PDB file of C-alpha atoms in Angstrom:
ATOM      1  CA  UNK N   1      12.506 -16.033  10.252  1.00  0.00           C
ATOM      2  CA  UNK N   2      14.411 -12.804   9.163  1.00  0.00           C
ATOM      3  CA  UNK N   3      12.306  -9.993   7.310  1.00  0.00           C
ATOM      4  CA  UNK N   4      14.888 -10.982   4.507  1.00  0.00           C
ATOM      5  CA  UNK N   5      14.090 -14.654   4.987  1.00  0.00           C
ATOM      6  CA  UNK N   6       9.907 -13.981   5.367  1.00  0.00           C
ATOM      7  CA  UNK N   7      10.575 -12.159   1.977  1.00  0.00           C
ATOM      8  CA  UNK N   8      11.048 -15.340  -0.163  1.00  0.00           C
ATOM      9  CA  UNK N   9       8.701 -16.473  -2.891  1.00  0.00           C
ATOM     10  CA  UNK N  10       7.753 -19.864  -1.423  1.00  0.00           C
ATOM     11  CA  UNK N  11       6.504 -18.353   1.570  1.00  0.00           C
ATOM     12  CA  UNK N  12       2.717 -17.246   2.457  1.00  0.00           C
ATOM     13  CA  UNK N  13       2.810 -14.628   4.887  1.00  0.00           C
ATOM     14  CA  UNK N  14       0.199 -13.765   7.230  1.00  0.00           C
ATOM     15  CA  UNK N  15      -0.509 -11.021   9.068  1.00  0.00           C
ATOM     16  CA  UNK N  16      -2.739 -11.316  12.733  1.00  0.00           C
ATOM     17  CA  UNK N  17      -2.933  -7.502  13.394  1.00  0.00           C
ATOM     18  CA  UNK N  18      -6.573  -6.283  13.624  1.00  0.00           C
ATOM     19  CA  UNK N  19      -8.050  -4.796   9.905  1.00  0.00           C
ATOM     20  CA  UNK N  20      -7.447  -1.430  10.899  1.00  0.00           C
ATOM     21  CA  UNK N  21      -3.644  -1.822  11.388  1.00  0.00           C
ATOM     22  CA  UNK N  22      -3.366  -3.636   8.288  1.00  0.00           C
ATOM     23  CA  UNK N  23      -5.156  -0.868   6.415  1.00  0.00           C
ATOM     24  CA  UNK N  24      -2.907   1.352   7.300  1.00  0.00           C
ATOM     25  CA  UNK N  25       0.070  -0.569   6.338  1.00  0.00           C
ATOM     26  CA  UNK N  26       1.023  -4.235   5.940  1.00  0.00           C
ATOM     27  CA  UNK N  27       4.018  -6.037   3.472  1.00  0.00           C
ATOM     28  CA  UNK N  28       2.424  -6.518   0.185  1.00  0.00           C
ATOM     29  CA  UNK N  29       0.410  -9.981  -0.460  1.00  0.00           C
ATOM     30  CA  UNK N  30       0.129 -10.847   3.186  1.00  0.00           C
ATOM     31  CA  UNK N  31      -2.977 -12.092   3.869  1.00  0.00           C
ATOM     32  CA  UNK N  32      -4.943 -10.610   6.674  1.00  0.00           C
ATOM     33  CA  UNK N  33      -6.125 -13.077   9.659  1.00  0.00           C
ATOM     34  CA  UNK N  34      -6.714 -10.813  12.340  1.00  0.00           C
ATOM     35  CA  UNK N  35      -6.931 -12.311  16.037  1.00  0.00           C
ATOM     36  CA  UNK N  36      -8.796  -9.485  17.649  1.00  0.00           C
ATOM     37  CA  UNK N  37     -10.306  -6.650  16.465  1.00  0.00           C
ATOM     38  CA  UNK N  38      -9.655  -3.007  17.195  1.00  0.00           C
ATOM     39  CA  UNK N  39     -11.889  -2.401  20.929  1.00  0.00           C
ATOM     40  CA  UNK N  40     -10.698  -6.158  21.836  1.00  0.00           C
ATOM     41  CA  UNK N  41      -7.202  -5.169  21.403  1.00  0.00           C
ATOM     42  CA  UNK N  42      -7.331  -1.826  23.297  1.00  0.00           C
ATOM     43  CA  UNK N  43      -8.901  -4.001  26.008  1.00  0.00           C
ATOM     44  CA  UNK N  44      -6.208  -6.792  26.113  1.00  0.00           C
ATOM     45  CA  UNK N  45      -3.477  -4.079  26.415  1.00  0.00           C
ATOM     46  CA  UNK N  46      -5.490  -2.165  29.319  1.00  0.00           C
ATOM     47  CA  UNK N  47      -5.602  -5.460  31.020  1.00  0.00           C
ATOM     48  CA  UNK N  48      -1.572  -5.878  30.289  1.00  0.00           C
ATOM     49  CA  UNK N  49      -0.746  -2.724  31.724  1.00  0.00           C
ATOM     50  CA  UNK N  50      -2.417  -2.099  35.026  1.00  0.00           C
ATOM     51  CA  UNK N  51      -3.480  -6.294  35.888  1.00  0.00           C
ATOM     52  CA  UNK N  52      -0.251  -8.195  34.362  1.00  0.00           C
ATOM     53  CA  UNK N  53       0.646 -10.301  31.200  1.00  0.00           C
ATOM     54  CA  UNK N  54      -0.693 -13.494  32.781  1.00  0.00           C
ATOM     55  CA  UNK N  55      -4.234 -11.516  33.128  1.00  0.00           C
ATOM     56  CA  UNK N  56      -4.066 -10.530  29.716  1.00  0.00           C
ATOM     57  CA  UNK N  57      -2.893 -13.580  27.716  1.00  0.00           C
ATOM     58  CA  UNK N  58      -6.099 -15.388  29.639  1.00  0.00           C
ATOM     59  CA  UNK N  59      -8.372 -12.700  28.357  1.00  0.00           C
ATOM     60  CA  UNK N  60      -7.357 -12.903  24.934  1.00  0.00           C
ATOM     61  CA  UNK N  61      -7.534 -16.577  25.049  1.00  0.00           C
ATOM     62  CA  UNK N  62     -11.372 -16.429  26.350  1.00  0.00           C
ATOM     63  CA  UNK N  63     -11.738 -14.173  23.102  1.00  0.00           C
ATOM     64  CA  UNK N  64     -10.309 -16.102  20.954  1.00  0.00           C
ATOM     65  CA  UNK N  65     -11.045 -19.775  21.991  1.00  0.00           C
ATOM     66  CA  UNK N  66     -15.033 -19.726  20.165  1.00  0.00           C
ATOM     67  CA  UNK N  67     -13.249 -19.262  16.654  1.00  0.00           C
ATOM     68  CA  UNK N  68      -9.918 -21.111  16.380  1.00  0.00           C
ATOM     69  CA  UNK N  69     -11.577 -23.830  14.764  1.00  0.00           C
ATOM     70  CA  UNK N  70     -13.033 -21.146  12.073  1.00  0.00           C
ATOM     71  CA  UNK N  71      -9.100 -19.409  11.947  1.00  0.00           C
ATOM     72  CA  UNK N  72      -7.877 -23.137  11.690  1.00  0.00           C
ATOM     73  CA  UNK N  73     -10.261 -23.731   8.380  1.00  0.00           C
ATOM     74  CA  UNK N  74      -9.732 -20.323   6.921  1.00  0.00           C
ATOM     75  CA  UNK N  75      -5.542 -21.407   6.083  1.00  0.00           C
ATOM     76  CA  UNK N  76      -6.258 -25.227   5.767  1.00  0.00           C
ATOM     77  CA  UNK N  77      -5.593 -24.781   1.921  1.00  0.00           C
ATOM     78  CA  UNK N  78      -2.646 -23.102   2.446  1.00  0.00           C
ATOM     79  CA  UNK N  79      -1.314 -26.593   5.230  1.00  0.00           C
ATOM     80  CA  UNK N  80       1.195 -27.728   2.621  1.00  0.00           C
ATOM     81  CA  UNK N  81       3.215 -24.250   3.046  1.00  0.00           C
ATOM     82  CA  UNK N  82       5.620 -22.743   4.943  1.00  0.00           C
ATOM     83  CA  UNK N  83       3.751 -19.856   6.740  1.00  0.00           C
ATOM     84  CA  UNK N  84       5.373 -16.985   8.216  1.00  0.00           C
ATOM     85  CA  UNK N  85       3.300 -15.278  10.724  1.00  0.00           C
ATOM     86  CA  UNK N  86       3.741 -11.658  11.897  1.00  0.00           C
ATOM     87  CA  UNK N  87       1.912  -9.274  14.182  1.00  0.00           C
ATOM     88  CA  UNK N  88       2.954  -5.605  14.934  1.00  0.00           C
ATOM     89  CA  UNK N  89       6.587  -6.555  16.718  1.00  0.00           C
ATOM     90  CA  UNK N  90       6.580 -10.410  17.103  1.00  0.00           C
ATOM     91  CA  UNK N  91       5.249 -10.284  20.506  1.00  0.00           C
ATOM     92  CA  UNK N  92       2.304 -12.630  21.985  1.00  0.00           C
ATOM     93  CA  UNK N  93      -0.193 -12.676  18.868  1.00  0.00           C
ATOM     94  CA  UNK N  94       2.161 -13.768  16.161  1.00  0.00           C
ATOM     95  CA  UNK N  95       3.749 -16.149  18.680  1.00  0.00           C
ATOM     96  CA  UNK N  96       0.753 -17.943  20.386  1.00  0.00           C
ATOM     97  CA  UNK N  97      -0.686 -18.112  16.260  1.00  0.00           C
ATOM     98  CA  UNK N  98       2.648 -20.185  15.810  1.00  0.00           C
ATOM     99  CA  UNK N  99       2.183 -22.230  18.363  1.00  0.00           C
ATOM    100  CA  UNK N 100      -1.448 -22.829  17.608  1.00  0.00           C
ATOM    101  CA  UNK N 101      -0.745 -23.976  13.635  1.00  0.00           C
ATOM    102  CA  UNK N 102       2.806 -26.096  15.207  1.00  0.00           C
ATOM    103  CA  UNK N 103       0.117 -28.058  17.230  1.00  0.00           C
ATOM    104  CA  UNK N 104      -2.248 -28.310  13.771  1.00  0.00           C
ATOM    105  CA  UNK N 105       0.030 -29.494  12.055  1.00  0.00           C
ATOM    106  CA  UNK N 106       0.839 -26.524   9.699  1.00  0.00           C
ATOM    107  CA  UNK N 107       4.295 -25.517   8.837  1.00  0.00           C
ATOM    108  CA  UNK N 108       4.367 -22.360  10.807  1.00  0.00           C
ATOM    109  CA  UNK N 109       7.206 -19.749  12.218  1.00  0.00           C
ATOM    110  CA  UNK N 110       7.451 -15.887  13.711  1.00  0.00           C
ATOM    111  CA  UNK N 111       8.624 -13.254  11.835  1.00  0.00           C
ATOM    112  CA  UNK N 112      11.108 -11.719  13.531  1.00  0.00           C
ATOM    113  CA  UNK N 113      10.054  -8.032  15.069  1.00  0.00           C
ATOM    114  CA  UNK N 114       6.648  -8.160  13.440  1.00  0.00           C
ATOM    115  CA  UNK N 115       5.446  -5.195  11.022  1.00  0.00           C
ATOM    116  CA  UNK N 116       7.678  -2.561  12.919  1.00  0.00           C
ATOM    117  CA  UNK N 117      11.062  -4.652  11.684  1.00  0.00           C
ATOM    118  CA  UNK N 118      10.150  -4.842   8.095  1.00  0.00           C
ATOM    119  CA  UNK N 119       8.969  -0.927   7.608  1.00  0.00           C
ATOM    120  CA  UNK N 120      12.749  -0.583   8.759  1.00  0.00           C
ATOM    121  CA  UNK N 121      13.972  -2.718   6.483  1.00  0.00           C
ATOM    122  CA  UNK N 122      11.899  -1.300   3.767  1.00  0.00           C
ATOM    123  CA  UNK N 123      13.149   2.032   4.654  1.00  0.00           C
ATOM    124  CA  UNK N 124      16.462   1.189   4.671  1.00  0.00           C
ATOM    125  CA  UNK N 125      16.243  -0.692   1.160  1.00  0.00           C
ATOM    126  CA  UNK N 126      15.060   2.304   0.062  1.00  0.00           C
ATOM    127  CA  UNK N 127      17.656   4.174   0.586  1.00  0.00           C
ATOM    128  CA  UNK N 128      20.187   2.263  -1.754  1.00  0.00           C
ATOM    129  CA  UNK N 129      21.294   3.429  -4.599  1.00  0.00           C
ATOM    130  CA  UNK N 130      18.682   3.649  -7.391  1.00  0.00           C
ATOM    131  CA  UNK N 131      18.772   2.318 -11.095  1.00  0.00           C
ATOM    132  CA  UNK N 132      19.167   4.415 -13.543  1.00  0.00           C
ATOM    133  CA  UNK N 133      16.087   6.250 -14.771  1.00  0.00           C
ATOM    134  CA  UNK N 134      13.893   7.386 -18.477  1.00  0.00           C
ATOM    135  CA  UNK N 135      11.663   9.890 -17.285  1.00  0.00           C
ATOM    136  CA  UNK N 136       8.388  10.679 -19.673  1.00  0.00           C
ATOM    137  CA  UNK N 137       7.169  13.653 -19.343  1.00  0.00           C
ATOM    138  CA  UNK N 138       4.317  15.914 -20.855  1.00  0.00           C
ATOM    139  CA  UNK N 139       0.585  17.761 -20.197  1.00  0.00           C
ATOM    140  CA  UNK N 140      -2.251  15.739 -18.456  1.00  0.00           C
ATOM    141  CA  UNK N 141      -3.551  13.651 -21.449  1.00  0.00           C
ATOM    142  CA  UNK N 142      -0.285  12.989 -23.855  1.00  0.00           C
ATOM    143  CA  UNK N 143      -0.117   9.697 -22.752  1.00  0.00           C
ATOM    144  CA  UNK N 144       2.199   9.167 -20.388  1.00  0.00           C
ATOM    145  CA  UNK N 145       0.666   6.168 -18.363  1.00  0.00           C
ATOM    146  CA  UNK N 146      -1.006   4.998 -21.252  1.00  0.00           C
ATOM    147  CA  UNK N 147       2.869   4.387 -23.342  1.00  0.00           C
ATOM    148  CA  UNK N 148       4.236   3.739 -19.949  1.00  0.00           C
ATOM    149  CA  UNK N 149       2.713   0.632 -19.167  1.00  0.00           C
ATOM    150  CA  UNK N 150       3.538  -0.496 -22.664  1.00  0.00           C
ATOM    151  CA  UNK N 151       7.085  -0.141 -21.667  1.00  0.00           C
ATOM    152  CA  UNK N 152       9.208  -2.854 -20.437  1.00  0.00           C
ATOM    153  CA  UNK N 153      10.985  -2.516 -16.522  1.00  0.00           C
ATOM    154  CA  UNK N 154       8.273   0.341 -16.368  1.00  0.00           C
ATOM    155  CA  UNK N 155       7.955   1.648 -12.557  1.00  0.00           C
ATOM    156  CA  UNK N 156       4.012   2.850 -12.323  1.00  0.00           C
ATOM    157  CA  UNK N 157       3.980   5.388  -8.891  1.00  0.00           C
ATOM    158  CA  UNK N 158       0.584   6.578 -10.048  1.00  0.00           C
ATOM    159  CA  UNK N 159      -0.692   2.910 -10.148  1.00  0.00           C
ATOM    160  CA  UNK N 160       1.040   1.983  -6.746  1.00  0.00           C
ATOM    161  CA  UNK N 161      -0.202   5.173  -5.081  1.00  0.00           C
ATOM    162  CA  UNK N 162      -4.090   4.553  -6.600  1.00  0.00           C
ATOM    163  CA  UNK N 163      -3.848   8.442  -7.725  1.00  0.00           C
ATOM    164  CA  UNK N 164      -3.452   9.727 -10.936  1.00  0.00           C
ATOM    165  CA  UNK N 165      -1.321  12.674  -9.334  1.00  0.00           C
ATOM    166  CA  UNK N 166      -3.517  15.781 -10.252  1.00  0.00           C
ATOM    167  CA  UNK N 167      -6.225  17.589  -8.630  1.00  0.00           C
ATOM    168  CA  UNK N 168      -8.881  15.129  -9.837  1.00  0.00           C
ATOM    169  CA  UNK N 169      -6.524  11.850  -9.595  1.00  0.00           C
ATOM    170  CA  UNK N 170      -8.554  10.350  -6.790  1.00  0.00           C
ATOM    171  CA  UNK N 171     -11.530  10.075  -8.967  1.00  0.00           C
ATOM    172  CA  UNK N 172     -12.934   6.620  -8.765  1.00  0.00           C
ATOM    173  CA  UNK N 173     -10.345   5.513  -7.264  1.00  0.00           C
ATOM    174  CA  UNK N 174      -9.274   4.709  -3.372  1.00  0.00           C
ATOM    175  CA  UNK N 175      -6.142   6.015  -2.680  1.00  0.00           C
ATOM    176  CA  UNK N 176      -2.992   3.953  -0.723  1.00  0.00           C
ATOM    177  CA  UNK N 177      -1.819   4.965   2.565  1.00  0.00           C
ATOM    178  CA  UNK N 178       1.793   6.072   2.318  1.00  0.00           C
ATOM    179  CA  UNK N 179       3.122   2.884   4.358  1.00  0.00           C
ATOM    180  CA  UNK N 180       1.358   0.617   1.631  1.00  0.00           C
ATOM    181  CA  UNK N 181       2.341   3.075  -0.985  1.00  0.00           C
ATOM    182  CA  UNK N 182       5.916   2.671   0.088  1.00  0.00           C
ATOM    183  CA  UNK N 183       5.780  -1.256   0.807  1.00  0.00           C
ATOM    184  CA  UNK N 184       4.573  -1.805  -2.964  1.00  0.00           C
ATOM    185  CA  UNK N 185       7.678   0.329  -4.156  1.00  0.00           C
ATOM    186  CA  UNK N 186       9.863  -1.632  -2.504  1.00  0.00           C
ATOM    187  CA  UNK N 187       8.496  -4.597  -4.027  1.00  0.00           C
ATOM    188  CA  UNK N 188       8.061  -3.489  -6.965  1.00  0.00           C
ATOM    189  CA  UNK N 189      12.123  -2.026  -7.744  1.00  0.00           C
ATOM    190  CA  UNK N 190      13.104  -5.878  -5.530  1.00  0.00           C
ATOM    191  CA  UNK N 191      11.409  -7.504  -8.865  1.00  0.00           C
ATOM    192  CA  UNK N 192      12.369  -5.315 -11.039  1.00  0.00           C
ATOM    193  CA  UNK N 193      16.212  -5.331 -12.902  1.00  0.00           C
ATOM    194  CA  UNK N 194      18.927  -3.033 -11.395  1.00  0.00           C
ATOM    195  CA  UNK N 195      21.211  -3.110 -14.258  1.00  0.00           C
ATOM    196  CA  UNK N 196      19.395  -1.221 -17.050  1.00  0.00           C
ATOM    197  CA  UNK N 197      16.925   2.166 -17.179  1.00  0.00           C
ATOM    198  CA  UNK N 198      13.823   2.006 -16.149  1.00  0.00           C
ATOM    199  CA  UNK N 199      11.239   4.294 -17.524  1.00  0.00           C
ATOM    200  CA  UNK N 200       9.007   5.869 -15.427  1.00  0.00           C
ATOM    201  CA  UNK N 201       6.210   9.018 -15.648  1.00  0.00           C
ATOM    202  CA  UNK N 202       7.687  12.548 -14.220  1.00  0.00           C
ATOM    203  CA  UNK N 203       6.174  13.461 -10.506  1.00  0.00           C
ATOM    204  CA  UNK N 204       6.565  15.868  -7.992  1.00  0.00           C
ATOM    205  CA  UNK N 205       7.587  14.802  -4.553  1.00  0.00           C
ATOM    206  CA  UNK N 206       4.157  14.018  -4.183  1.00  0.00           C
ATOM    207  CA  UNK N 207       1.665  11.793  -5.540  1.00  0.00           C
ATOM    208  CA  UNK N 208      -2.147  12.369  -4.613  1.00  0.00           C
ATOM    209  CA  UNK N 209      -1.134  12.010  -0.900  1.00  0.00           C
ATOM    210  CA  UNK N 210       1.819   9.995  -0.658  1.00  0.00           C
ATOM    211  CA  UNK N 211       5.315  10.900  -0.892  1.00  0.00           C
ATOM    212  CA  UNK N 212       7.972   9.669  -3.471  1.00  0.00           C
ATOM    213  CA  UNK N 213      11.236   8.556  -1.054  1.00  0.00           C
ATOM    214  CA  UNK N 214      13.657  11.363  -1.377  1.00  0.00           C
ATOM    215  CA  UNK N 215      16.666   9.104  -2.664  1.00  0.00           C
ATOM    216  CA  UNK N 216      14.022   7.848  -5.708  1.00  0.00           C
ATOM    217  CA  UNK N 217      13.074  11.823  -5.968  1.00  0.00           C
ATOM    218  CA  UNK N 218      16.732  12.530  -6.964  1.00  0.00           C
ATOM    219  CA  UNK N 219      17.563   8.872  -9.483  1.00  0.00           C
ATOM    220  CA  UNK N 220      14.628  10.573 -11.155  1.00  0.00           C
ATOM    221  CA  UNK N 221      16.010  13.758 -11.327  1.00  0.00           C
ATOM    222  CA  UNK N 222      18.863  13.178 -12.739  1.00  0.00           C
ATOM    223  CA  UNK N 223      17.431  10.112 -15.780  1.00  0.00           C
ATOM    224  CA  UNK N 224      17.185  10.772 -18.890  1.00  0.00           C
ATOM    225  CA  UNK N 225      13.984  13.081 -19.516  1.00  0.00           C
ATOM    226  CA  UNK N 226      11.959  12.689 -22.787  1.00  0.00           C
ATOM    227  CA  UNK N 227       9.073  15.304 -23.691  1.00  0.00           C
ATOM    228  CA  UNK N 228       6.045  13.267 -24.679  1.00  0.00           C
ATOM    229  CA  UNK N 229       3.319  15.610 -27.234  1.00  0.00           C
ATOM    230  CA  UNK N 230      -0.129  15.294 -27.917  1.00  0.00           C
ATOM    231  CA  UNK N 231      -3.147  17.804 -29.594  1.00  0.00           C
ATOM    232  CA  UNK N 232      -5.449  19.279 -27.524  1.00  0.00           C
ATOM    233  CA  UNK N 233      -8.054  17.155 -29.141  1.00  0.00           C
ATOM    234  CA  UNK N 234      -6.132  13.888 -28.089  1.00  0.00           C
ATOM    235  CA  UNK N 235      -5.505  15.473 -24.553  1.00  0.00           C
ATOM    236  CA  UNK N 236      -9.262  16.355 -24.616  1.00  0.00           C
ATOM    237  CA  UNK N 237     -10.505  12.857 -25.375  1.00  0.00           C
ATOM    238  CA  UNK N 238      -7.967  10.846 -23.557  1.00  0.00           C
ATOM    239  CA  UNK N 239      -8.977  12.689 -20.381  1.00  0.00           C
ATOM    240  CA  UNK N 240     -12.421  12.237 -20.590  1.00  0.00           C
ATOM    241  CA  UNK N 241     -12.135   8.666 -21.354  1.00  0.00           C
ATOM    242  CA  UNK N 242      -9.644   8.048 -18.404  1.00  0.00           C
ATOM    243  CA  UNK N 243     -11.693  10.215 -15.544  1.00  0.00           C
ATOM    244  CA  UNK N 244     -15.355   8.343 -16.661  1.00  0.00           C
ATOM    245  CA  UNK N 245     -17.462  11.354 -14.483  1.00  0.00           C
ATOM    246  CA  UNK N 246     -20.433   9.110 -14.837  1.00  0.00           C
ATOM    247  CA  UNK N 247     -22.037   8.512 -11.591  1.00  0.00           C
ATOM    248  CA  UNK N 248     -23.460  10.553  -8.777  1.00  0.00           C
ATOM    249  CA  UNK N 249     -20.457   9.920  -6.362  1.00  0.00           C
ATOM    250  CA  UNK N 250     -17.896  11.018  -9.323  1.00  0.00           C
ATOM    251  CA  UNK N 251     -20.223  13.837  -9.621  1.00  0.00           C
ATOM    252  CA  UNK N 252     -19.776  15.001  -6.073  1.00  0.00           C
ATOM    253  CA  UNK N 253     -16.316  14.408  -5.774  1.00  0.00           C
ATOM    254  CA  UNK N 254     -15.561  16.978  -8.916  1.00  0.00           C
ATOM    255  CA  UNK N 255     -17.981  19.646  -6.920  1.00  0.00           C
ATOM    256  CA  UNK N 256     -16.538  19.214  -3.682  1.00  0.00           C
ATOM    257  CA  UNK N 257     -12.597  20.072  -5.489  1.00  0.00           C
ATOM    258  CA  UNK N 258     -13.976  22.861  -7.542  1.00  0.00           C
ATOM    259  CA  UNK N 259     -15.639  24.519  -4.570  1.00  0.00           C
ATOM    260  CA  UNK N 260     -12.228  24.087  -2.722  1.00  0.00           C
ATOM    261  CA  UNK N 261     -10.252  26.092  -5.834  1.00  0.00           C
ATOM    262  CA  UNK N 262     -12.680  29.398  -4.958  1.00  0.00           C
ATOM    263  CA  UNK N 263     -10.096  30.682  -2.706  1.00  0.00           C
ATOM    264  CA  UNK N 264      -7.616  30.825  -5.555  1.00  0.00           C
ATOM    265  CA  UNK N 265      -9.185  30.658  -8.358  1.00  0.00           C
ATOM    266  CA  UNK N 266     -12.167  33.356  -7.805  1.00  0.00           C
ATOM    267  CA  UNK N 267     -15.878  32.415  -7.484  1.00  0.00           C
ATOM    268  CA  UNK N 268     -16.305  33.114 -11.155  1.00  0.00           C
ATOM    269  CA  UNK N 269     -13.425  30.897 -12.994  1.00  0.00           C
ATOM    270  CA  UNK N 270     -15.067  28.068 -10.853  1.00  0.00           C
ATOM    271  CA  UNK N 271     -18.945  28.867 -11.534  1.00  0.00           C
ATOM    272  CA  UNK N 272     -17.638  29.418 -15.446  1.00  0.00           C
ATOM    273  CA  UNK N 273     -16.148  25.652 -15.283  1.00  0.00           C
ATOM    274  CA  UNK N 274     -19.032  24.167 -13.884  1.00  0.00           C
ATOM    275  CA  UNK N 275     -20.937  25.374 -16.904  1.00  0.00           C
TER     276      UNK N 275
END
């Protein structure tokens, strides 16, 4: 299968990396069956490169042999589907996995070039031109999220990044990595329509720690911008209610970013805020 192909609604995709790769990036609603995990991986590929493939596909085979019948089990539900596996670049994991379901008797094929094709794909769908754009803007506590997600063909960057995009945004929440930042993007503007504005909430180029695409960066410069108002009452109580500094973790967290504004802010503005 094509990245394109992979892409469609009826299929389940599933990804064979180990955890940590697919933390760090994997195509949105893939579900995560990893073969090895990070130390047996790094061994395999030792083995690969100074012993030979041969050497290496029977090592991961010894690894792997005591739980096929527990990685058979864990997609039986899904037997009736067309499965599309992928691994990093379609080499020997996603490939022997396909071979493994074929002989279960599980619809099963490769996705062609693994994880590495579809970030280029997703990268180069990103570049294309951009719908048109309504752009709220406003202070920290008008609203903006709150009316956005009211919205219809709304595009929420705070919600796919898992930041609220200000100095406290990663309050109580666990940031994305910007490969799954940018992999929900592109899934999200695929679903949504390209024929009429979509609103979204003004950012900078960045968003907690991820990046907006440049060629998004500019459709949204150039939308339609409307100036959202609120009192500082509103503000007040809307922030409080949305940041929920209520536990000892929360509590740490807001220490840890005041004692980081010292530098600019002067020893006494911060001490005066704690109070």
């Amino acid at each position: 299968f094509s990245v394109e192909e992979a892409l469609s609604d009826d299929i389940i995709l599933v990804d064979v990396r180990t955890s940590e790769e697919f933390a760090k990036g994997s195509i949105p609603e893939a579900l995560s069956r990893p073969l090895f995990d990070k130390l047996e991986r790094a061994e395999i590929g030792k083995i690969y490169k100074q012993i030979g493939k041969n050497a290496a596909v029977k090592k991961g085979l010894n690894i792997i042999e005591p739980r096929l019948q527990d990685f058979l089990e864990s997609l039986l539900d899904l037997k009736s589907h067309q499965l599309v596996i992928y691994c990093g670049r379609g080499g020997m994991r996603s490939s022997s996995v396909v071979r493994l379901l074929q002989h279960n008797g599980f619809r099963a094929a490769q996705m062609q070039g693994g994880y590495k094709m579809f970030r280029q794909y997703l990268l180069q769908k990103l570049e294309d031109p951009m719908p048109a754009f309504i752009v709220l803007h406003g202070h920290t506590g008008v609203g903006k999220t709150m009316l956005l997600k009211k919205l219809p063909d709304h595009l929420d960057l705070e919600g796919l990044a898992a930041h609220r995009s200000s100095l406290f945004g990663a309050i109580n929440k666990t940031p994305r990595s910007q490969k799954n930042f940018e992999g929900l993007l592109f899934q999200n503007l695929r679903n949504l329509p390209d024929d009429r504005p979509l609103f979204v909430e003004g950012e900078s180029r960045k968003v907690g720690e991820v990046f907006i695409p440049q060629n998004l960066a500019n459709a949204m410069k150039s939308g339609m911008l409307v100036l959202l108002c609120a009192s500082m009452k509103t503000r007040i109580n809307r922030i409080v209610e949305e940041y929920q500094i209520c536990d000892e973790k929360s509590f740490q967290q807001i220490d840890t970013i005041l004692n980081s504004l010292r530098r600019t802010l002067g020893k006494l503005k911060v001490d005066q805020l704690r109070l």
